[in-house]
Every structure is written in C-alpha cells, then in structure tokens.
C-alpha cells in the first residue's frame, strides 16, 4: 500500500488507517488476527482516542501490541480532549477540556492502557471554546521533551483555530482529522460552489482543503461512508440509489466493492488525504484496502460526486 509522509514530518504512514473505535467487544484472538492482517495489507497506522470504549479499546490493543506486532514497525495515534461528567459516557454529560493538566494526564492514561512508552502522534480531539493556546503549547513541550509524544496534530479544527494553536507552539502540527466522504463532501462543495447562491457554497471550515495544502497538513477523513452528521450510511440507502448504482458500475470496471470505490474517491483528491476505516470485519477490510491500488479517472470522480446529488454550478 502507498505510504505518504504525514504533514512535514518524517513519519511514513499508509493512506488507509485502521480505526480502533469499535474493537472493545472483539474477541482477543479475532482482534489479533484482524490487526495482523491489516499489517500484511500494508496498513501501518492505527487510530485511537482515550474515550473509545471508555478506554477499553486501548487496553484491548495493548494485548496485540505485547504479543503480535513489533511496536517499531507500526505507528499509533490517539486523541484526547473530550470528557464526561460524573464518569459517564452519556452525550448529555460531555464537555471539552484542552487544559494543560488534562492533556498531560490524558496522555499518561493512554500510554498506560496501550502499554507503550510513546505515541507517534497525539491529536486534540475537538476544539475547546475555553482553550488557552499557551497551555496547549506547554503540554506539547512537556510531552515531547519527555519522549511520550513524537508529533502533534488536531482533529475537527476550523482552519483559523488550527492556525491559532500553531502560532503558539514550535511543534509543527501535521494532521487534522475531518469528516469527509462522498456523502459529506462539505469541504469540496464550498470551494466548487464559490460565488453561487447554492447552499453548498457555505464555508463551514475556513477552507480546510486549501489550508491543508498550503501548510503541509495531512487531512485524515473519518466516517467515509456516512452522510450528514451520522444520519446514515450511503451504502444501499434508498436516498442514494443512483449513487449506489454508479459505485457498483465503477467498481465492476476496477474489480472493487462499492465501499472500496467510495474510499478510492477520497484518495483520488490531490490533497493526498488518508482515510480512517473502522471496520472490525477482516474480509471487508481486505476489500476496502484495494482502494489504495486504484486511481479513479477525473470523469469517474465527478460522476460519483454528481450521483450523490451534489451540484456542479
């Protein structure tokens, strides 16, 4: 599988990332087999967050890390900053915390659960309205100087917020995780529909696509098959019947499943994005991984985009 350098760093990571948000309930042997197969497919980056499975996903992964894979041959990233009041995991009790002390404590917990001495990449999960960039910078300095974190990035940050944090730290921020896919191509819509009255022309992210390319930031696309904000999955949804027909047709010409074509659509964009795949089904992962071997034509890319109901002015 093709690998790219993350941002301006020396880290070489696979275009497809294995997301570990749903592994908490996996059998240990099945998880070990799943991760090993991902490595065989050329996937070397594994995505975590301290809240996934209330920490259980990282604990599960630690067993694989201890017995199945060579830590030095893979890259591990995790995220912090989302908290729950009263030790719950209910959405209504959620709040954000990017204070210095919480970032430091979170990383200590992540490393303990994963059973590793360092993270290759730490990302701040969501922007905190009360964040102090000086505190974030101090936390990054301490984590880097102690060897606990090698590189830093952000997640779901507006372009201006990204620059706000970057201004206050000497560590180059190399990634930004964002929702993106053919069912949620807001970043593309706002650029192609610029100077029009269409709803898609609304800029909700500060021009993240252009921002990432101008500043050597790698975008990591999460939930590539969702539409809206977790409203549903595009695959076999009656709302997206035309899109599914087109994905099927293009997939047949390339020997890909519809899921793989949807991922190939993301990878085709010249921003050189990565895609996070959170499946726990190894066969499905094998199918989707084939997306990295196919470059859609320009005509195919636009055909998929229009089939999803998006407007070309």
PDB file of C-alpha atoms in Angstrom:
ATOM      1  CA  UNK A   1       0.000   0.000   0.000  1.00  0.00           C
ATOM      2  CA  UNK A   2       1.171   3.502  -0.825  1.00  0.00           C
ATOM      3  CA  UNK A   3       2.595   5.458   2.094  1.00  0.00           C
ATOM      4  CA  UNK A   4       2.851   9.195   2.486  1.00  0.00           C
ATOM      5  CA  UNK A   5       4.707  11.483   4.852  1.00  0.00           C
ATOM      6  CA  UNK A   6       2.391  12.971   7.448  1.00  0.00           C
ATOM      7  CA  UNK A   7       2.450  16.719   7.090  1.00  0.00           C
ATOM      8  CA  UNK A   8       6.000  17.982   7.046  1.00  0.00           C
ATOM      9  CA  UNK A   9       7.251  15.190   9.306  1.00  0.00           C
ATOM     10  CA  UNK A  10       9.370  12.144   8.564  1.00  0.00           C
ATOM     11  CA  UNK A  11       6.574   9.741   9.559  1.00  0.00           C
ATOM     12  CA  UNK A  12       5.619   7.492   6.639  1.00  0.00           C
ATOM     13  CA  UNK A  13       2.061   6.272   7.021  1.00  0.00           C
ATOM     14  CA  UNK A  14      -0.343   4.219   4.926  1.00  0.00           C
ATOM     15  CA  UNK A  15      -3.088   6.049   3.027  1.00  0.00           C
ATOM     16  CA  UNK A  16      -5.610   3.845   4.824  1.00  0.00           C
ATOM     17  CA  UNK A  17      -5.689   3.935   8.633  1.00  0.00           C
ATOM     18  CA  UNK A  18      -7.253   1.241  10.773  1.00  0.00           C
ATOM     19  CA  UNK A  19      -9.648   2.925  13.192  1.00  0.00           C
ATOM     20  CA  UNK A  20      -9.935   1.216  16.573  1.00  0.00           C
ATOM     21  CA  UNK A  21     -13.103   2.847  17.923  1.00  0.00           C
ATOM     22  CA  UNK A  22     -15.147  -0.381  17.797  1.00  0.00           C
ATOM     23  CA  UNK A  23     -12.679  -3.027  18.977  1.00  0.00           C
ATOM     24  CA  UNK A  24     -13.698  -3.081  22.653  1.00  0.00           C
ATOM     25  CA  UNK A  25     -16.056  -6.030  22.199  1.00  0.00           C
ATOM     26  CA  UNK A  26     -13.844  -8.032  19.845  1.00  0.00           C
ATOM     27  CA  UNK A  27     -12.514 -11.404  20.902  1.00  0.00           C
ATOM     28  CA  UNK A  28      -8.778 -11.153  21.642  1.00  0.00           C
ATOM     29  CA  UNK A  29      -7.824 -13.749  19.052  1.00  0.00           C
ATOM     30  CA  UNK A  30     -10.019 -12.175  16.397  1.00  0.00           C
ATOM     31  CA  UNK A  31      -8.553  -8.753  17.127  1.00  0.00           C
ATOM     32  CA  UNK A  32      -5.006 -10.104  16.875  1.00  0.00           C
ATOM     33  CA  UNK A  33      -5.817 -11.703  13.535  1.00  0.00           C
ATOM     34  CA  UNK A  34      -7.509  -8.519  12.331  1.00  0.00           C
ATOM     35  CA  UNK A  35      -4.536  -6.301  13.207  1.00  0.00           C
ATOM     36  CA  UNK A  36      -2.019  -8.740  11.740  1.00  0.00           C
ATOM     37  CA  UNK A  37      -3.968  -8.868   8.506  1.00  0.00           C
ATOM     38  CA  UNK A  38      -4.049  -5.062   8.386  1.00  0.00           C
ATOM     39  CA  UNK A  39      -0.270  -5.020   8.701  1.00  0.00           C
ATOM     40  CA  UNK A  40       0.023  -7.615   5.922  1.00  0.00           C
ATOM     41  CA  UNK A  41      -2.104  -5.354   3.725  1.00  0.00           C
ATOM     42  CA  UNK A  42       0.372  -2.521   4.280  1.00  0.00           C
ATOM     43  CA  UNK A  43      -1.616  -0.606   6.901  1.00  0.00           C
ATOM     44  CA  UNK A  44       0.825   0.702   9.485  1.00  0.00           C
ATOM     45  CA  UNK A  45      -1.145   3.459  11.258  1.00  0.00           C
ATOM     46  CA  UNK A  46      -3.709   2.699  13.980  1.00  0.00           C
ATOM     47  CA  UNK A  47      -6.125   5.333  15.248  1.00  0.00           C
ATOM     48  CA  UNK A  48      -7.280   5.548  18.874  1.00  0.00           C
ATOM     49  CA  UNK A  49      -8.846   8.040  21.284  1.00  0.00           C
ATOM     50  CA  UNK A  50      -8.979   7.942  25.057  1.00  0.00           C
ATOM     51  CA  UNK A  51     -12.802   7.876  25.001  1.00  0.00           C
ATOM     52  CA  UNK A  52     -13.178   4.919  22.617  1.00  0.00           C
ATOM     53  CA  UNK A  53     -14.838   2.193  24.615  1.00  0.00           C
ATOM     54  CA  UNK A  54     -14.159   4.309  27.722  1.00  0.00           C
ATOM     55  CA  UNK A  55     -10.506   3.331  27.355  1.00  0.00           C
ATOM     56  CA  UNK A  56     -11.172  -0.360  26.728  1.00  0.00           C
ATOM     57  CA  UNK A  57     -10.178  -0.114  23.054  1.00  0.00           C
ATOM     58  CA  UNK A  58      -6.663   0.939  24.020  1.00  0.00           C
ATOM     59  CA  UNK A  59      -6.470  -1.820  26.641  1.00  0.00           C
ATOM     60  CA  UNK A  60      -7.548  -4.381  24.048  1.00  0.00           C
ATOM     61  CA  UNK A  61      -4.972  -3.124  21.580  1.00  0.00           C
ATOM     62  CA  UNK A  62      -2.228  -3.382  24.211  1.00  0.00           C
ATOM     63  CA  UNK A  63      -2.594  -7.180  24.194  1.00  0.00           C
ATOM     64  CA  UNK A  64      -1.937  -7.253  20.464  1.00  0.00           C
ATOM     65  CA  UNK A  65       0.941  -4.842  20.884  1.00  0.00           C
ATOM     66  CA  UNK A  66       2.504  -7.030  23.563  1.00  0.00           C
ATOM     67  CA  UNK A  67       2.380 -10.303  21.643  1.00  0.00           C
ATOM     68  CA  UNK A  68       1.559  -9.887  17.959  1.00  0.00           C
ATOM     69  CA  UNK A  69       3.195  -6.864  16.326  1.00  0.00           C
ATOM     70  CA  UNK A  70       6.539  -5.097  16.552  1.00  0.00           C
ATOM     71  CA  UNK A  71       5.901  -1.671  18.055  1.00  0.00           C
ATOM     72  CA  UNK A  72       8.690  -0.137  15.982  1.00  0.00           C
ATOM     73  CA  UNK A  73       7.075  -1.281  12.737  1.00  0.00           C
ATOM     74  CA  UNK A  74       3.737   0.459  13.294  1.00  0.00           C
ATOM     75  CA  UNK A  75       2.507   3.948  14.080  1.00  0.00           C
ATOM     76  CA  UNK A  76      -0.011   4.670  16.829  1.00  0.00           C
ATOM     77  CA  UNK A  77      -2.029   7.842  17.146  1.00  0.00           C
ATOM     78  CA  UNK A  78      -4.517   8.758  19.826  1.00  0.00           C
ATOM     79  CA  UNK A  79      -6.686  11.725  20.727  1.00  0.00           C
ATOM     80  CA  UNK A  80      -7.767  13.486  23.897  1.00  0.00           C
ATOM     81  CA  UNK A  81      -9.873  16.435  24.973  1.00  0.00           C
ATOM     82  CA  UNK A  82     -13.410  15.038  25.243  1.00  0.00           C
ATOM     83  CA  UNK A  83     -14.566  14.444  28.808  1.00  0.00           C
ATOM     84  CA  UNK A  84     -17.708  13.173  30.516  1.00  0.00           C
ATOM     85  CA  UNK A  85     -19.051  14.479  33.807  1.00  0.00           C
ATOM     86  CA  UNK A  86     -19.552  12.049  36.674  1.00  0.00           C
ATOM     87  CA  UNK A  87     -17.546   9.323  34.908  1.00  0.00           C
ATOM     88  CA  UNK A  88     -20.353   8.647  32.446  1.00  0.00           C
ATOM     89  CA  UNK A  89     -20.246   8.209  28.705  1.00  0.00           C
ATOM     90  CA  UNK A  90     -23.571   9.882  28.006  1.00  0.00           C
ATOM     91  CA  UNK A  91     -23.682  12.539  25.305  1.00  0.00           C
ATOM     92  CA  UNK A  92     -25.555  14.920  27.595  1.00  0.00           C
ATOM     93  CA  UNK A  93     -22.679  14.774  30.112  1.00  0.00           C
ATOM     94  CA  UNK A  94     -19.987  15.528  27.519  1.00  0.00           C
ATOM     95  CA  UNK A  95     -17.735  18.562  27.581  1.00  0.00           C
ATOM     96  CA  UNK A  96     -14.321  19.543  26.198  1.00  0.00           C
ATOM     97  CA  UNK A  97     -11.083  20.131  28.077  1.00  0.00           C
ATOM     98  CA  UNK A  98      -7.820  21.140  26.414  1.00  0.00           C
ATOM     99  CA  UNK A  99      -6.189  22.441  29.572  1.00  0.00           C
ATOM    100  CA  UNK A 100      -2.511  21.682  30.095  1.00  0.00           C
ATOM    101  CA  UNK A 101      -3.066  19.368  33.050  1.00  0.00           C
ATOM    102  CA  UNK A 102      -5.812  17.397  31.375  1.00  0.00           C
ATOM    103  CA  UNK A 103      -3.769  16.853  28.221  1.00  0.00           C
ATOM    104  CA  UNK A 104      -0.817  15.632  30.288  1.00  0.00           C
ATOM    105  CA  UNK A 105      -2.970  13.342  32.439  1.00  0.00           C
ATOM    106  CA  UNK A 106      -4.768  12.009  29.379  1.00  0.00           C
ATOM    107  CA  UNK A 107      -1.556  11.024  27.641  1.00  0.00           C
ATOM    108  CA  UNK A 108      -0.310   9.222  30.748  1.00  0.00           C
ATOM    109  CA  UNK A 109      -3.551   7.245  30.776  1.00  0.00           C
ATOM    110  CA  UNK A 110      -3.351   6.493  27.055  1.00  0.00           C
ATOM    111  CA  UNK A 111       0.205   5.191  27.317  1.00  0.00           C
ATOM    112  CA  UNK A 112      -0.628   3.063  30.360  1.00  0.00           C
ATOM    113  CA  UNK A 113      -3.641   1.498  28.635  1.00  0.00           C
ATOM    114  CA  UNK A 114      -1.744   0.873  25.403  1.00  0.00           C
ATOM    115  CA  UNK A 115       1.287  -0.499  27.221  1.00  0.00           C
ATOM    116  CA  UNK A 116       3.710   1.619  25.207  1.00  0.00           C
ATOM    117  CA  UNK A 117       6.233   4.286  26.122  1.00  0.00           C
ATOM    118  CA  UNK A 118       5.279   6.751  23.397  1.00  0.00           C
ATOM    119  CA  UNK A 119       2.722   7.858  20.841  1.00  0.00           C
ATOM    120  CA  UNK A 120       3.828   8.603  17.313  1.00  0.00           C
ATOM    121  CA  UNK A 121       1.073  11.208  17.085  1.00  0.00           C
ATOM    122  CA  UNK A 122      -1.235  12.920  19.570  1.00  0.00           C
ATOM    123  CA  UNK A 123      -4.233  14.880  18.326  1.00  0.00           C
ATOM    124  CA  UNK A 124      -6.570  17.174  20.217  1.00  0.00           C
ATOM    125  CA  UNK A 125      -9.974  15.637  19.590  1.00  0.00           C
ATOM    126  CA  UNK A 126     -12.194  18.719  19.227  1.00  0.00           C
ATOM    127  CA  UNK A 127     -11.708  22.466  19.711  1.00  0.00           C
ATOM    128  CA  UNK A 128     -12.396  23.660  23.239  1.00  0.00           C
ATOM    129  CA  UNK A 129     -14.082  27.083  23.405  1.00  0.00           C
ATOM    130  CA  UNK A 130     -12.116  27.745  26.618  1.00  0.00           C
ATOM    131  CA  UNK A 131      -8.735  26.574  25.320  1.00  0.00           C
ATOM    132  CA  UNK A 132      -5.628  28.608  26.125  1.00  0.00           C
ATOM    133  CA  UNK A 133      -3.008  28.105  23.390  1.00  0.00           C
ATOM    134  CA  UNK A 134      -0.177  28.793  25.824  1.00  0.00           C
ATOM    135  CA  UNK A 135      -1.292  25.873  27.982  1.00  0.00           C
ATOM    136  CA  UNK A 136      -1.547  23.609  24.952  1.00  0.00           C
ATOM    137  CA  UNK A 137       1.958  24.639  23.874  1.00  0.00           C
ATOM    138  CA  UNK A 138       3.347  23.910  27.338  1.00  0.00           C
ATOM    139  CA  UNK A 139       1.702  20.482  27.373  1.00  0.00           C
ATOM    140  CA  UNK A 140       3.157  19.699  23.942  1.00  0.00           C
ATOM    141  CA  UNK A 141       6.639  20.764  25.081  1.00  0.00           C
ATOM    142  CA  UNK A 142       6.496  18.564  28.175  1.00  0.00           C
ATOM    143  CA  UNK A 143       5.198  15.564  26.256  1.00  0.00           C
ATOM    144  CA  UNK A 144       7.788  15.896  23.514  1.00  0.00           C
ATOM    145  CA  UNK A 145      10.717  16.560  25.853  1.00  0.00           C
ATOM    146  CA  UNK A 146       9.806  13.518  27.957  1.00  0.00           C
ATOM    147  CA  UNK A 147       9.664  11.299  24.864  1.00  0.00           C
ATOM    148  CA  UNK A 148       5.987  10.481  25.405  1.00  0.00           C
ATOM    149  CA  UNK A 149       4.774  12.022  22.124  1.00  0.00           C
ATOM    150  CA  UNK A 150       6.770  12.414  18.929  1.00  0.00           C
ATOM    151  CA  UNK A 151       4.392  14.506  16.806  1.00  0.00           C
ATOM    152  CA  UNK A 152       1.202  16.520  17.240  1.00  0.00           C
ATOM    153  CA  UNK A 153      -1.940  17.273  15.284  1.00  0.00           C
ATOM    154  CA  UNK A 154      -5.532  18.392  15.696  1.00  0.00           C
ATOM    155  CA  UNK A 155      -8.934  16.936  14.925  1.00  0.00           C
ATOM    156  CA  UNK A 156     -12.106  18.672  13.706  1.00  0.00           C
ATOM    157  CA  UNK A 157     -10.456  22.094  13.909  1.00  0.00           C
ATOM    158  CA  UNK A 158     -11.505  25.035  11.721  1.00  0.00           C
ATOM    159  CA  UNK A 159      -8.604  26.444   9.656  1.00  0.00           C
ATOM    160  CA  UNK A 160      -8.415  29.611  11.767  1.00  0.00           C
ATOM    161  CA  UNK A 161      -8.461  27.598  15.005  1.00  0.00           C
ATOM    162  CA  UNK A 162      -5.685  25.419  13.616  1.00  0.00           C
ATOM    163  CA  UNK A 163      -3.560  28.495  12.924  1.00  0.00           C
ATOM    164  CA  UNK A 164      -4.394  29.885  16.379  1.00  0.00           C
ATOM    165  CA  UNK A 165      -2.922  26.805  18.067  1.00  0.00           C
ATOM    166  CA  UNK A 166       0.000  26.583  15.639  1.00  0.00           C
ATOM    167  CA  UNK A 167       1.009  30.201  16.303  1.00  0.00           C
ATOM    168  CA  UNK A 168       1.730  29.409  19.944  1.00  0.00           C
ATOM    169  CA  UNK A 169       3.747  26.194  19.579  1.00  0.00           C
ATOM    170  CA  UNK A 170       7.088  25.443  17.970  1.00  0.00           C
ATOM    171  CA  UNK A 171       5.923  21.910  17.157  1.00  0.00           C
ATOM    172  CA  UNK A 172       4.614  21.601  13.626  1.00  0.00           C
ATOM    173  CA  UNK A 173       1.020  20.380  13.653  1.00  0.00           C
ATOM    174  CA  UNK A 174       0.943  17.716  10.960  1.00  0.00           C
ATOM    175  CA  UNK A 175      -2.640  16.391  10.798  1.00  0.00           C
ATOM    176  CA  UNK A 176      -6.275  17.408  11.051  1.00  0.00           C
ATOM    177  CA  UNK A 177      -8.978  14.742  11.258  1.00  0.00           C
ATOM    178  CA  UNK A 178     -12.161  15.783   9.481  1.00  0.00           C
ATOM    179  CA  UNK A 179     -15.453  14.285   8.371  1.00  0.00           C
ATOM    180  CA  UNK A 180     -15.238  13.715   4.628  1.00  0.00           C
ATOM    181  CA  UNK A 181     -16.659  11.365   2.032  1.00  0.00           C
ATOM    182  CA  UNK A 182     -18.971  11.348  -0.952  1.00  0.00           C
ATOM    183  CA  UNK A 183     -21.944  11.634   1.427  1.00  0.00           C
ATOM    184  CA  UNK A 184     -20.386  14.553   3.308  1.00  0.00           C
ATOM    185  CA  UNK A 185     -18.104  16.465   0.910  1.00  0.00           C
ATOM    186  CA  UNK A 186     -18.675  19.869   2.514  1.00  0.00           C
ATOM    187  CA  UNK A 187     -15.045  20.885   2.071  1.00  0.00           C
ATOM    188  CA  UNK A 188     -15.317  20.307  -1.678  1.00  0.00           C
ATOM    189  CA  UNK A 189     -18.778  21.831  -2.075  1.00  0.00           C
ATOM    190  CA  UNK A 190     -17.800  25.176  -0.587  1.00  0.00           C
ATOM    191  CA  UNK A 191     -14.886  25.530  -2.994  1.00  0.00           C
ATOM    192  CA  UNK A 192     -16.577  24.418  -6.209  1.00  0.00           C
ATOM    193  CA  UNK A 193     -19.784  26.326  -5.474  1.00  0.00           C
ATOM    194  CA  UNK A 194     -17.981  29.529  -4.529  1.00  0.00           C
ATOM    195  CA  UNK A 195     -19.688  32.724  -5.719  1.00  0.00           C
ATOM    196  CA  UNK A 196     -23.061  30.994  -6.135  1.00  0.00           C
ATOM    197  CA  UNK A 197     -26.367  31.140  -4.205  1.00  0.00           C
ATOM    198  CA  UNK A 198     -26.347  27.355  -3.596  1.00  0.00           C
ATOM    199  CA  UNK A 199     -26.443  26.107  -0.001  1.00  0.00           C
ATOM    200  CA  UNK A 200     -23.243  24.140  -0.555  1.00  0.00           C
ATOM    201  CA  UNK A 201     -21.296  27.371  -1.049  1.00  0.00           C
ATOM    202  CA  UNK A 202     -21.393  27.962   2.713  1.00  0.00           C
ATOM    203  CA  UNK A 203     -17.870  27.825   4.153  1.00  0.00           C
ATOM    204  CA  UNK A 204     -18.061  25.971   7.466  1.00  0.00           C
ATOM    205  CA  UNK A 205     -14.388  25.130   7.928  1.00  0.00           C
ATOM    206  CA  UNK A 206     -12.363  28.124   6.778  1.00  0.00           C
ATOM    207  CA  UNK A 207     -11.231  26.436   3.584  1.00  0.00           C
ATOM    208  CA  UNK A 208      -9.603  23.369   5.149  1.00  0.00           C
ATOM    209  CA  UNK A 209      -8.718  21.760   1.831  1.00  0.00           C
ATOM    210  CA  UNK A 210      -6.757  24.787   0.663  1.00  0.00           C
ATOM    211  CA  UNK A 211      -5.399  25.353   4.164  1.00  0.00           C
ATOM    212  CA  UNK A 212      -4.012  21.818   4.380  1.00  0.00           C
ATOM    213  CA  UNK A 213      -2.265  22.041   1.023  1.00  0.00           C
ATOM    214  CA  UNK A 214      -0.810  25.470   1.715  1.00  0.00           C
ATOM    215  CA  UNK A 215       0.558  24.416   5.107  1.00  0.00           C
ATOM    216  CA  UNK A 216       1.651  20.787   4.537  1.00  0.00           C
ATOM    217  CA  UNK A 217      -1.056  19.332   6.771  1.00  0.00           C
ATOM    218  CA  UNK A 218      -2.380  15.821   6.194  1.00  0.00           C
ATOM    219  CA  UNK A 219      -6.153  15.535   6.388  1.00  0.00           C
ATOM    220  CA  UNK A 220      -7.498  12.265   7.786  1.00  0.00           C
ATOM    221  CA  UNK A 221     -11.055  11.535   6.657  1.00  0.00           C
ATOM    222  CA  UNK A 222     -13.280   9.884   9.251  1.00  0.00           C
ATOM    223  CA  UNK A 223     -16.645   8.163   8.715  1.00  0.00           C
ATOM    224  CA  UNK A 224     -16.141   7.949   4.936  1.00  0.00           C
ATOM    225  CA  UNK A 225     -19.489   6.185   4.354  1.00  0.00           C
ATOM    226  CA  UNK A 226     -21.757   8.440   6.426  1.00  0.00           C
ATOM    227  CA  UNK A 227     -23.977  11.202   5.154  1.00  0.00           C
ATOM    228  CA  UNK A 228     -24.978  14.210   7.204  1.00  0.00           C
ATOM    229  CA  UNK A 229     -23.798  14.107  10.788  1.00  0.00           C
ATOM    230  CA  UNK A 230     -24.247  10.381  11.436  1.00  0.00           C
ATOM    231  CA  UNK A 231     -27.662  10.480   9.767  1.00  0.00           C
ATOM    232  CA  UNK A 232     -26.949   7.240   7.951  1.00  0.00           C
ATOM    233  CA  UNK A 233     -24.690   5.220   5.648  1.00  0.00           C
ATOM    234  CA  UNK A 234     -24.717   5.839   1.899  1.00  0.00           C
ATOM    235  CA  UNK A 235     -24.409   2.146   1.042  1.00  0.00           C
ATOM    236  CA  UNK A 236     -27.766   0.690  -0.027  1.00  0.00           C
ATOM    237  CA  UNK A 237     -29.675   3.667   1.362  1.00  0.00           C
ATOM    238  CA  UNK A 238     -32.759   4.423  -0.803  1.00  0.00           C
ATOM    239  CA  UNK A 239     -31.824   8.114  -0.699  1.00  0.00           C
ATOM    240  CA  UNK A 240     -28.635   7.238  -2.561  1.00  0.00           C
ATOM    241  CA  UNK A 241     -29.921   4.692  -5.063  1.00  0.00           C
ATOM    242  CA  UNK A 242     -28.307   6.471  -8.030  1.00  0.00           C
ATOM    243  CA  UNK A 243     -25.005   6.766  -6.196  1.00  0.00           C
ATOM    244  CA  UNK A 244     -25.025   3.071  -5.313  1.00  0.00           C
ATOM    245  CA  UNK A 245     -25.666   2.172  -8.949  1.00  0.00           C
ATOM    246  CA  UNK A 246     -22.719   4.301 -10.037  1.00  0.00           C
ATOM    247  CA  UNK A 247     -20.433   2.917  -7.323  1.00  0.00           C
ATOM    248  CA  UNK A 248     -21.395  -0.600  -8.409  1.00  0.00           C
ATOM    249  CA  UNK A 249     -20.744   0.164 -12.072  1.00  0.00           C
ATOM    250  CA  UNK A 250     -17.369   1.798 -11.481  1.00  0.00           C
ATOM    251  CA  UNK A 251     -16.445  -0.909  -9.002  1.00  0.00           C
ATOM    252  CA  UNK A 252     -17.041  -3.625 -11.582  1.00  0.00           C
ATOM    253  CA  UNK A 253     -14.696  -1.916 -14.026  1.00  0.00           C
ATOM    254  CA  UNK A 254     -11.926  -1.807 -11.405  1.00  0.00           C
ATOM    255  CA  UNK A 255     -12.620  -5.025  -9.512  1.00  0.00           C
ATOM    256  CA  UNK A 256     -13.646  -3.143  -6.376  1.00  0.00           C
ATOM    257  CA  UNK A 257     -16.574  -3.274  -3.989  1.00  0.00           C
ATOM    258  CA  UNK A 258     -18.766  -0.204  -3.566  1.00  0.00           C
ATOM    259  CA  UNK A 259     -17.076   0.530  -0.237  1.00  0.00           C
ATOM    260  CA  UNK A 260     -13.668   0.450  -1.870  1.00  0.00           C
ATOM    261  CA  UNK A 261     -14.793   2.789  -4.659  1.00  0.00           C
ATOM    262  CA  UNK A 262     -16.073   5.281  -2.051  1.00  0.00           C
ATOM    263  CA  UNK A 263     -12.656   5.216  -0.390  1.00  0.00           C
ATOM    264  CA  UNK A 264     -10.864   5.473  -3.747  1.00  0.00           C
ATOM    265  CA  UNK A 265     -12.954   8.612  -4.342  1.00  0.00           C
ATOM    266  CA  UNK A 266     -11.402  10.182  -1.223  1.00  0.00           C
ATOM    267  CA  UNK A 267      -7.881   9.031  -2.034  1.00  0.00           C
ATOM    268  CA  UNK A 268      -8.141  10.452  -5.566  1.00  0.00           C
ATOM    269  CA  UNK A 269      -8.291  14.023  -4.286  1.00  0.00           C
ATOM    270  CA  UNK A 270      -4.920  15.770  -4.769  1.00  0.00           C
ATOM    271  CA  UNK A 271      -4.879  16.912  -1.140  1.00  0.00           C
ATOM    272  CA  UNK A 272      -3.371  13.450  -0.532  1.00  0.00           C
ATOM    273  CA  UNK A 273      -5.736  12.603   2.296  1.00  0.00           C
ATOM    274  CA  UNK A 274      -5.808   9.465   4.393  1.00  0.00           C
ATOM    275  CA  UNK A 275      -8.990   7.535   5.152  1.00  0.00           C
ATOM    276  CA  UNK A 276      -9.820   6.001   8.532  1.00  0.00           C
ATOM    277  CA  UNK A 277     -11.559   2.634   8.224  1.00  0.00           C
ATOM    278  CA  UNK A 278     -13.193   1.459  11.441  1.00  0.00           C
ATOM    279  CA  UNK A 279     -14.448  -1.948  10.355  1.00  0.00           C
ATOM    280  CA  UNK A 280     -13.927  -4.983  12.587  1.00  0.00           C
ATOM    281  CA  UNK A 281     -14.689  -7.312   9.666  1.00  0.00           C
ATOM    282  CA  UNK A 282     -11.386  -8.525   8.212  1.00  0.00           C
ATOM    283  CA  UNK A 283     -12.882  -9.518   4.868  1.00  0.00           C
ATOM    284  CA  UNK A 284     -14.389  -6.060   4.493  1.00  0.00           C
ATOM    285  CA  UNK A 285     -11.046  -4.510   5.398  1.00  0.00           C
ATOM    286  CA  UNK A 286      -9.340  -6.590   2.705  1.00  0.00           C
ATOM    287  CA  UNK A 287     -11.876  -5.373   0.137  1.00  0.00           C
ATOM    288  CA  UNK A 288     -11.533  -1.716   1.120  1.00  0.00           C
ATOM    289  CA  UNK A 289      -7.729  -1.866   1.176  1.00  0.00           C
ATOM    290  CA  UNK A 290      -7.795  -2.467  -2.570  1.00  0.00           C
ATOM    291  CA  UNK A 291      -8.855   1.173  -2.973  1.00  0.00           C
ATOM    292  CA  UNK A 292      -5.244   2.155  -2.453  1.00  0.00           C
ATOM    293  CA  UNK A 293      -4.266   0.392  -5.684  1.00  0.00           C
ATOM    294  CA  UNK A 294      -6.725   2.221  -7.946  1.00  0.00           C
ATOM    295  CA  UNK A 295      -6.664   5.817  -9.175  1.00  0.00           C
ATOM    296  CA  UNK A 296     -10.090   6.900 -10.367  1.00  0.00           C
ATOM    297  CA  UNK A 297     -10.216   8.966 -13.522  1.00  0.00           C
ATOM    298  CA  UNK A 298     -11.339  12.576 -13.329  1.00  0.00           C
ATOM    299  CA  UNK A 299     -14.556  11.622 -15.134  1.00  0.00           C
ATOM    300  CA  UNK A 300     -15.244   8.803 -12.640  1.00  0.00           C
ATOM    301  CA  UNK A 301     -14.622  11.115  -9.689  1.00  0.00           C
ATOM    302  CA  UNK A 302     -17.112  13.702 -10.920  1.00  0.00           C
ATOM    303  CA  UNK A 303     -19.607  11.039 -11.910  1.00  0.00           C
ATOM    304  CA  UNK A 304     -19.637   9.752  -8.328  1.00  0.00           C
ATOM    305  CA  UNK A 305     -19.870  13.276  -6.928  1.00  0.00           C
ATOM    306  CA  UNK A 306     -22.895  14.156  -9.059  1.00  0.00           C
ATOM    307  CA  UNK A 307     -24.587  10.798  -8.429  1.00  0.00           C
ATOM    308  CA  UNK A 308     -24.629  11.657  -4.735  1.00  0.00           C
ATOM    309  CA  UNK A 309     -26.781  14.670  -5.543  1.00  0.00           C
ATOM    310  CA  UNK A 310     -24.118  17.365  -5.325  1.00  0.00           C
ATOM    311  CA  UNK A 311     -24.372  20.353  -7.634  1.00  0.00           C
ATOM    312  CA  UNK A 312     -21.876  21.454 -10.245  1.00  0.00           C
ATOM    313  CA  UNK A 313     -22.630  25.144 -10.965  1.00  0.00           C
TER     314      UNK A 313
END
